[in-house]
mmCIF file of C-alpha atoms in Angstrom:
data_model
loop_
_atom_site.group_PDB
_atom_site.id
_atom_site.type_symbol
_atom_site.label_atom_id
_atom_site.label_comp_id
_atom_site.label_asym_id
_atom_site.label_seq_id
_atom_site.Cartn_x
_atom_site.Cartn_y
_atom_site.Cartn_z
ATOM 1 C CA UNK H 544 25.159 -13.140 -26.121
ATOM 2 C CA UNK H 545 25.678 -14.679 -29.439
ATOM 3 C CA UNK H 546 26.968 -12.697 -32.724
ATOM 4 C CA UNK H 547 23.216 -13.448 -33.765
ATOM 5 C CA UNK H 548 21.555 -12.256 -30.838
ATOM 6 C CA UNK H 549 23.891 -9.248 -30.897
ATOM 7 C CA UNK H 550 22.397 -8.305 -34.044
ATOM 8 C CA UNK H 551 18.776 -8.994 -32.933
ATOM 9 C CA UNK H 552 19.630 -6.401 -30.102
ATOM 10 C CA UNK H 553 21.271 -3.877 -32.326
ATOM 11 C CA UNK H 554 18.111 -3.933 -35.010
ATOM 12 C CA UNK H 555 16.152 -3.365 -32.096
ATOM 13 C CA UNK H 556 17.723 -0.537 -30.730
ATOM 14 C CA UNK H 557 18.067 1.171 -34.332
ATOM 15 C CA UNK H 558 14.221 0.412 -35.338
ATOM 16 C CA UNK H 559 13.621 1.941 -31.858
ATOM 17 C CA UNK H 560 15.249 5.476 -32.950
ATOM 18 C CA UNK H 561 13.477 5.521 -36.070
ATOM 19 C CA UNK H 562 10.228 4.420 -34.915
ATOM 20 C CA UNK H 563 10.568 7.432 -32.088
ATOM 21 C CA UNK H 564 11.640 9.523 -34.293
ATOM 22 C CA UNK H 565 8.300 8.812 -36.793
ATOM 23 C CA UNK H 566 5.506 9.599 -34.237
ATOM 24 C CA UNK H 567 7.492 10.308 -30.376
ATOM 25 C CA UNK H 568 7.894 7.770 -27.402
ATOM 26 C CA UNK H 569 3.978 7.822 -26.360
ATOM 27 C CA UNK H 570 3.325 6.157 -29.934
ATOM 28 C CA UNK H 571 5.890 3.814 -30.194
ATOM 29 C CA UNK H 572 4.289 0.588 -30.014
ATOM 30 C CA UNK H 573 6.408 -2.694 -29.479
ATOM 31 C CA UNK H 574 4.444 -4.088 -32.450
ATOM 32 C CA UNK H 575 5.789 -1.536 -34.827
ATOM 33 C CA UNK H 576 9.521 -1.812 -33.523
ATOM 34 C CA UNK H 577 8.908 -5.467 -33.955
ATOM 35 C CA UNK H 578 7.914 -4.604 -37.698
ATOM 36 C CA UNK H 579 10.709 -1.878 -38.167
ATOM 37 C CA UNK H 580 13.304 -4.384 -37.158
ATOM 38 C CA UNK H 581 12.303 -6.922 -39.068
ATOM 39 C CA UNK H 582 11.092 -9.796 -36.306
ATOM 40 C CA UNK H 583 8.589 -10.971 -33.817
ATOM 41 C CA UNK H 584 6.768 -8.734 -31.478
ATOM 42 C CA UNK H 585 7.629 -11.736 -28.666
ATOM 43 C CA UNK H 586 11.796 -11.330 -29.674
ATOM 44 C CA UNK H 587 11.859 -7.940 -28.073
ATOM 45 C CA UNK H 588 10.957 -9.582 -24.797
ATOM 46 C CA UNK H 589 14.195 -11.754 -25.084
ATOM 47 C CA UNK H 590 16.313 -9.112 -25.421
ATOM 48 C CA UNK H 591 15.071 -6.450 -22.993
ATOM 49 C CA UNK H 592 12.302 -6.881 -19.718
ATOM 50 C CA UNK H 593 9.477 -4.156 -21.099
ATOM 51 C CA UNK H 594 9.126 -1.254 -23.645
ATOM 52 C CA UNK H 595 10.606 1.288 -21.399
ATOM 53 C CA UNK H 596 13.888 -0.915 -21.313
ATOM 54 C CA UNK H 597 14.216 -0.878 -24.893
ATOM 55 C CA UNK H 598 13.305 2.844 -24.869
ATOM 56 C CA UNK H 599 15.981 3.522 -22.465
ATOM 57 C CA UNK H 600 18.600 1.228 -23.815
ATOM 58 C CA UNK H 601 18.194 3.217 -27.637
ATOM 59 C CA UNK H 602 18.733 6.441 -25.812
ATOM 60 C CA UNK H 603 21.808 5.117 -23.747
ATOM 61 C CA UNK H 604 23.406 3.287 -26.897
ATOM 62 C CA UNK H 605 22.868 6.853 -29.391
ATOM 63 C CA UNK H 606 25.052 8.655 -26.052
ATOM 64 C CA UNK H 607 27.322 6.175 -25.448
ATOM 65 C CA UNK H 608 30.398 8.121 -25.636
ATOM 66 C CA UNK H 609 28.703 10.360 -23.101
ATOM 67 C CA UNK H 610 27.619 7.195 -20.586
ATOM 68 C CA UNK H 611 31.030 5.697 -20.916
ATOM 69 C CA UNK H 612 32.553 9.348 -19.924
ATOM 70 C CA UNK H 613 29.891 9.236 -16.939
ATOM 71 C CA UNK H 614 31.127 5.879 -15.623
ATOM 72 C CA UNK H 615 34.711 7.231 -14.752
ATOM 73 C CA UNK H 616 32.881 9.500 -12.235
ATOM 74 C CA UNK H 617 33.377 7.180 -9.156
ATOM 75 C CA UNK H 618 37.312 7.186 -10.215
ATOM 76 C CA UNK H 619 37.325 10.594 -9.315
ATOM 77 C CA UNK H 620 36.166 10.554 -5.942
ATOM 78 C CA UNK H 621 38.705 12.572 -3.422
ATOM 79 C CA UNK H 622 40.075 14.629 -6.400
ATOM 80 C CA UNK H 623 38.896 18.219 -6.587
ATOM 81 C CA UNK H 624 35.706 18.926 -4.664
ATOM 82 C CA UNK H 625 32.796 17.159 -4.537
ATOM 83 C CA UNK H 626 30.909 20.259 -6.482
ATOM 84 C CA UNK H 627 33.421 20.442 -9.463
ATOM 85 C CA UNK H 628 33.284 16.773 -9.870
ATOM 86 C CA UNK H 629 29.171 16.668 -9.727
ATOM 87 C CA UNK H 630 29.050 19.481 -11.809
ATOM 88 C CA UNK H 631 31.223 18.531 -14.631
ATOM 89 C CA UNK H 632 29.471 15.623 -14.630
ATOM 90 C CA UNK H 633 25.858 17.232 -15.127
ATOM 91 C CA UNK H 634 27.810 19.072 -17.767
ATOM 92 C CA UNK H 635 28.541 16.111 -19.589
ATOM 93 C CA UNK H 636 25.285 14.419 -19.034
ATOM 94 C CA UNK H 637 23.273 17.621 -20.150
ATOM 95 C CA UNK H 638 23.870 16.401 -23.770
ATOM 96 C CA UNK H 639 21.798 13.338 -23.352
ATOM 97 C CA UNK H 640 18.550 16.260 -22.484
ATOM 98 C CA UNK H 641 17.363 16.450 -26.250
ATOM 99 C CA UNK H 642 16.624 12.548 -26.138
ATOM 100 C CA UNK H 643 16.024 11.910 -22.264
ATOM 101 C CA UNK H 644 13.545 14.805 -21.972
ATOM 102 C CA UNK H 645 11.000 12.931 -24.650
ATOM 103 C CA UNK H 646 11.347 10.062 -22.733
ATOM 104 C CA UNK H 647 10.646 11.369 -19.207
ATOM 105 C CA UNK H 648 8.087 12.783 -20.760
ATOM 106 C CA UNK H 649 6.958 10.294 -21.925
ATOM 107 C CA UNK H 650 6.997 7.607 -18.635
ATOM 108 C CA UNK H 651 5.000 10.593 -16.897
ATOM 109 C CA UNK H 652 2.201 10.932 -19.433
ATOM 110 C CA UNK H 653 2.138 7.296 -20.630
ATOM 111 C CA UNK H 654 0.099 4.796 -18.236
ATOM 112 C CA UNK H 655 1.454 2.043 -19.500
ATOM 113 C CA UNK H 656 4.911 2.907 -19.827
ATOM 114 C CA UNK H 657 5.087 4.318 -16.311
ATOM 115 C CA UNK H 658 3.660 0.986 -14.875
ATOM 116 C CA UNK H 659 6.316 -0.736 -16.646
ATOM 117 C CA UNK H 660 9.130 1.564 -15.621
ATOM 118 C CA UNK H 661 8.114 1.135 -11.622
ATOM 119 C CA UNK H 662 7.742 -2.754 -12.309
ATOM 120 C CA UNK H 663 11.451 -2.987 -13.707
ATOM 121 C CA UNK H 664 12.554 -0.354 -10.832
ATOM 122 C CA UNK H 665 11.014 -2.431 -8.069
ATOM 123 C CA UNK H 666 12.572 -5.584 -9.618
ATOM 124 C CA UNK H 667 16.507 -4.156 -9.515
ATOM 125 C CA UNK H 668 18.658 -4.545 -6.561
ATOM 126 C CA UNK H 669 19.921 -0.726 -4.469
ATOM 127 C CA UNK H 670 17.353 1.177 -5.533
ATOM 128 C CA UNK H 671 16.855 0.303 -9.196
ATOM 129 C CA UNK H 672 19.517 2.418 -10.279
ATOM 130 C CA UNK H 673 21.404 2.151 -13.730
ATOM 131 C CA UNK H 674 23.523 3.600 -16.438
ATOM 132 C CA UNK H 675 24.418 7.358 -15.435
ATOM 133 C CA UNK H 676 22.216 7.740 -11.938
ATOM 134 C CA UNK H 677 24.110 3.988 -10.939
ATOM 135 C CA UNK H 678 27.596 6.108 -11.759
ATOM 136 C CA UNK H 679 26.586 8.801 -9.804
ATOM 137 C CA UNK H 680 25.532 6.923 -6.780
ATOM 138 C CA UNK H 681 28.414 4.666 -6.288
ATOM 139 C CA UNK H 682 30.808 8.092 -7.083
ATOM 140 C CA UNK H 683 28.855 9.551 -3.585
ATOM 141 C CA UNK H 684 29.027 6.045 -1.870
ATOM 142 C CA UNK H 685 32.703 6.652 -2.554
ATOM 143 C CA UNK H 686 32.850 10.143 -1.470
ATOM 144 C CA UNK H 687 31.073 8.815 1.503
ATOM 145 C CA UNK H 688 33.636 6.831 2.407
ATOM 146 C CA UNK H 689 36.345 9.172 2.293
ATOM 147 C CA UNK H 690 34.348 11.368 4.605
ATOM 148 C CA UNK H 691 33.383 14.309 2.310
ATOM 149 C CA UNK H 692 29.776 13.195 1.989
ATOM 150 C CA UNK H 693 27.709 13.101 5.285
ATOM 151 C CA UNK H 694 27.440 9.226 6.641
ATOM 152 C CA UNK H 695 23.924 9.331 7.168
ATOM 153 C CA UNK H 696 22.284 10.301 3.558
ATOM 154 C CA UNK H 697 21.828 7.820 0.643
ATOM 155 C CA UNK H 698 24.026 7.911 -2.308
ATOM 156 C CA UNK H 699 20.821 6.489 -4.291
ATOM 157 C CA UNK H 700 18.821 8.686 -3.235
ATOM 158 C CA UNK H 701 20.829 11.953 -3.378
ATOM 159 C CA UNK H 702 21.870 10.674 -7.151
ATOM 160 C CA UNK H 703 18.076 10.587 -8.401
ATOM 161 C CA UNK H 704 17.807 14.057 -6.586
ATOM 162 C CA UNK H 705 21.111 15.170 -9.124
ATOM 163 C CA UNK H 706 20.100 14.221 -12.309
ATOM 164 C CA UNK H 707 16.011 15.592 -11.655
ATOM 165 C CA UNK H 708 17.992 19.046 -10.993
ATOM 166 C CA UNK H 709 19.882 18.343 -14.287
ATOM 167 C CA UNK H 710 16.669 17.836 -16.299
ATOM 168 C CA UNK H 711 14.582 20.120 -14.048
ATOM 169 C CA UNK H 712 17.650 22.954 -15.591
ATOM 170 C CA UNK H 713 17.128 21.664 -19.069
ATOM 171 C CA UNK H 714 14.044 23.657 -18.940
ATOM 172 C CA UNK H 715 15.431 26.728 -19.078
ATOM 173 C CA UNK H 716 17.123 28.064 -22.009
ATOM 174 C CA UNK H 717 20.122 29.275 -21.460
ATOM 175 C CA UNK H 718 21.730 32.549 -22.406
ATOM 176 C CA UNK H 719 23.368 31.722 -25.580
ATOM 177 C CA UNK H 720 20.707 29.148 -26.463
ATOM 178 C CA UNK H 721 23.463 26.209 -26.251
ATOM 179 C CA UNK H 722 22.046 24.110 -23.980
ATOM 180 C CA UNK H 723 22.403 24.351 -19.846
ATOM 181 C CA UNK H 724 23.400 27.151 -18.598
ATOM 182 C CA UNK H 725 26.590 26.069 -16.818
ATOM 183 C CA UNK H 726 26.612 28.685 -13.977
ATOM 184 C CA UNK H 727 23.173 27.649 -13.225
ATOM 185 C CA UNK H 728 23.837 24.495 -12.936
ATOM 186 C CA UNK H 729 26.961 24.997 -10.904
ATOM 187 C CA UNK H 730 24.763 27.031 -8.325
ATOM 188 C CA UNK H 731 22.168 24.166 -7.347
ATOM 189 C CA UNK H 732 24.705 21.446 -7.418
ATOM 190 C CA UNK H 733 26.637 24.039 -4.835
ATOM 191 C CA UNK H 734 23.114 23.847 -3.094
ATOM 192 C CA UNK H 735 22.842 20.149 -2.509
ATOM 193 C CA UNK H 736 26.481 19.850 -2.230
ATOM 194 C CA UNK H 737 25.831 22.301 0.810
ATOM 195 C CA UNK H 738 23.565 20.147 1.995
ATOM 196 C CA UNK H 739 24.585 16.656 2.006
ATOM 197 C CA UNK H 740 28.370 18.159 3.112
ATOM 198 C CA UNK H 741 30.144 16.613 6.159
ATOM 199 C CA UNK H 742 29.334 18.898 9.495
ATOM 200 C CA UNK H 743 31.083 18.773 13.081
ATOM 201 C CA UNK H 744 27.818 16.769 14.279
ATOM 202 C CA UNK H 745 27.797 14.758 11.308
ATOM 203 C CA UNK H 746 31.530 13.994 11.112
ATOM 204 C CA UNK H 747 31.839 11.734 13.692
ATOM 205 C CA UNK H 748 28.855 9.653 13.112
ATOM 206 C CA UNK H 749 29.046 6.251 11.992
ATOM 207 C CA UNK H 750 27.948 5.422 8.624
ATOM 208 C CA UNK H 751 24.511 3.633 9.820
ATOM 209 C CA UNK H 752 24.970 -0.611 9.524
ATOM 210 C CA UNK H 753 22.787 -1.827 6.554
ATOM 211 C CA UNK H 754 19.942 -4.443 7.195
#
């Protein structure tokens, strides 16, 4: 990407937040970004595949000290248990819930914005995962091949089932009203942890041969 283009992106991303900020995610038209940031409505099609793109890539860039602490998670497969490690990492990811919940939110309710989302999502390769769920994947794929995640379940899969726990949790206040209640937290990622766990049938079995 050029040093121009780079900018492009970056004006984007910032008339994004301020735009979302004005009247929420629902609202947000591409023609106003467009305005905000000073360029054509077409330029934000250069730079990113659909609205919910951008919408996704403003949230990412505000958290990126949080996503680039997320993307050491595969690093840490055989160290500690699989629990502590998943945990700590919903931990970390729980501080992205004041701008990710909007957003969710907002692909549910929004027509549009959910067609786009499954449109990009059907277009990506392994399940259409990126950013944090893509982290958490390939850290079970790795677990998986150390033998201390069953052989037969799908990283991809159990990841988006992780981080709709995290958000599902986000729901309820916590105790000291300072965001997810840890222990909570720790107690349904002990759950699926439980559940996706190597067993004597299980740990034996051939990881099944991909098509």
């Amino acid at each position: 990407m050029t040093d121009r283009g780079a900018t492009t992106r970056a004006a984007l991303i910032e008339a994004t937040r301020q735009v979302v900020q004005a009247v929420g995610y629902t609202h947000a038209t591409t023609r106003v970004i467009a305005q905000a940031a000073g360029v054509a409505e077409g330029t934000i099609y250069r730079h990113f595949a659909d609205k919910s793109a951008l919408f996704f890539a403003a949230v990412l860039d505000r958290n990126a000290t949080i996503t680039e602490r997320v993307s050491r998670l595969p690093a840490r497969a055989g160290h500690d248990t699989v629990e502590v490690n998943l945990t700590d990492c919903l931990v970390e990811l729980s501080g992205l819930r004041e701008d990710m919940l909007p957003l969710e939110l907002a692909l549910l309710t929004d027509p549009d914005l959910a067609r786009q989302q499954r449109q990009a999502v059907a277009a990506r390769p392994e399940g259409g995962l990126v950013g944090p769920p893509m982290y958490v994947a390939a850290y079970l794929a790795a677990e998986q091949s150390l033998g201390r995640v069953r052989a037969d379940v799908d990283p991809a899969q159990v990841a988006v089932v992780v981080l709709a726990t995290l958000f599902g949790l986000a729901l309820v206040p916590s105790g000291d009203g300072n965001g997810v209640d840890r222990d909570l937290l720790a107690s349904a990622v002990r759950l699926l942890t439980n559940g996706i766990a190597p067993t004597r049938q299980h740990a034996g079995r051939k990881k099944p041969a991909s098509s």
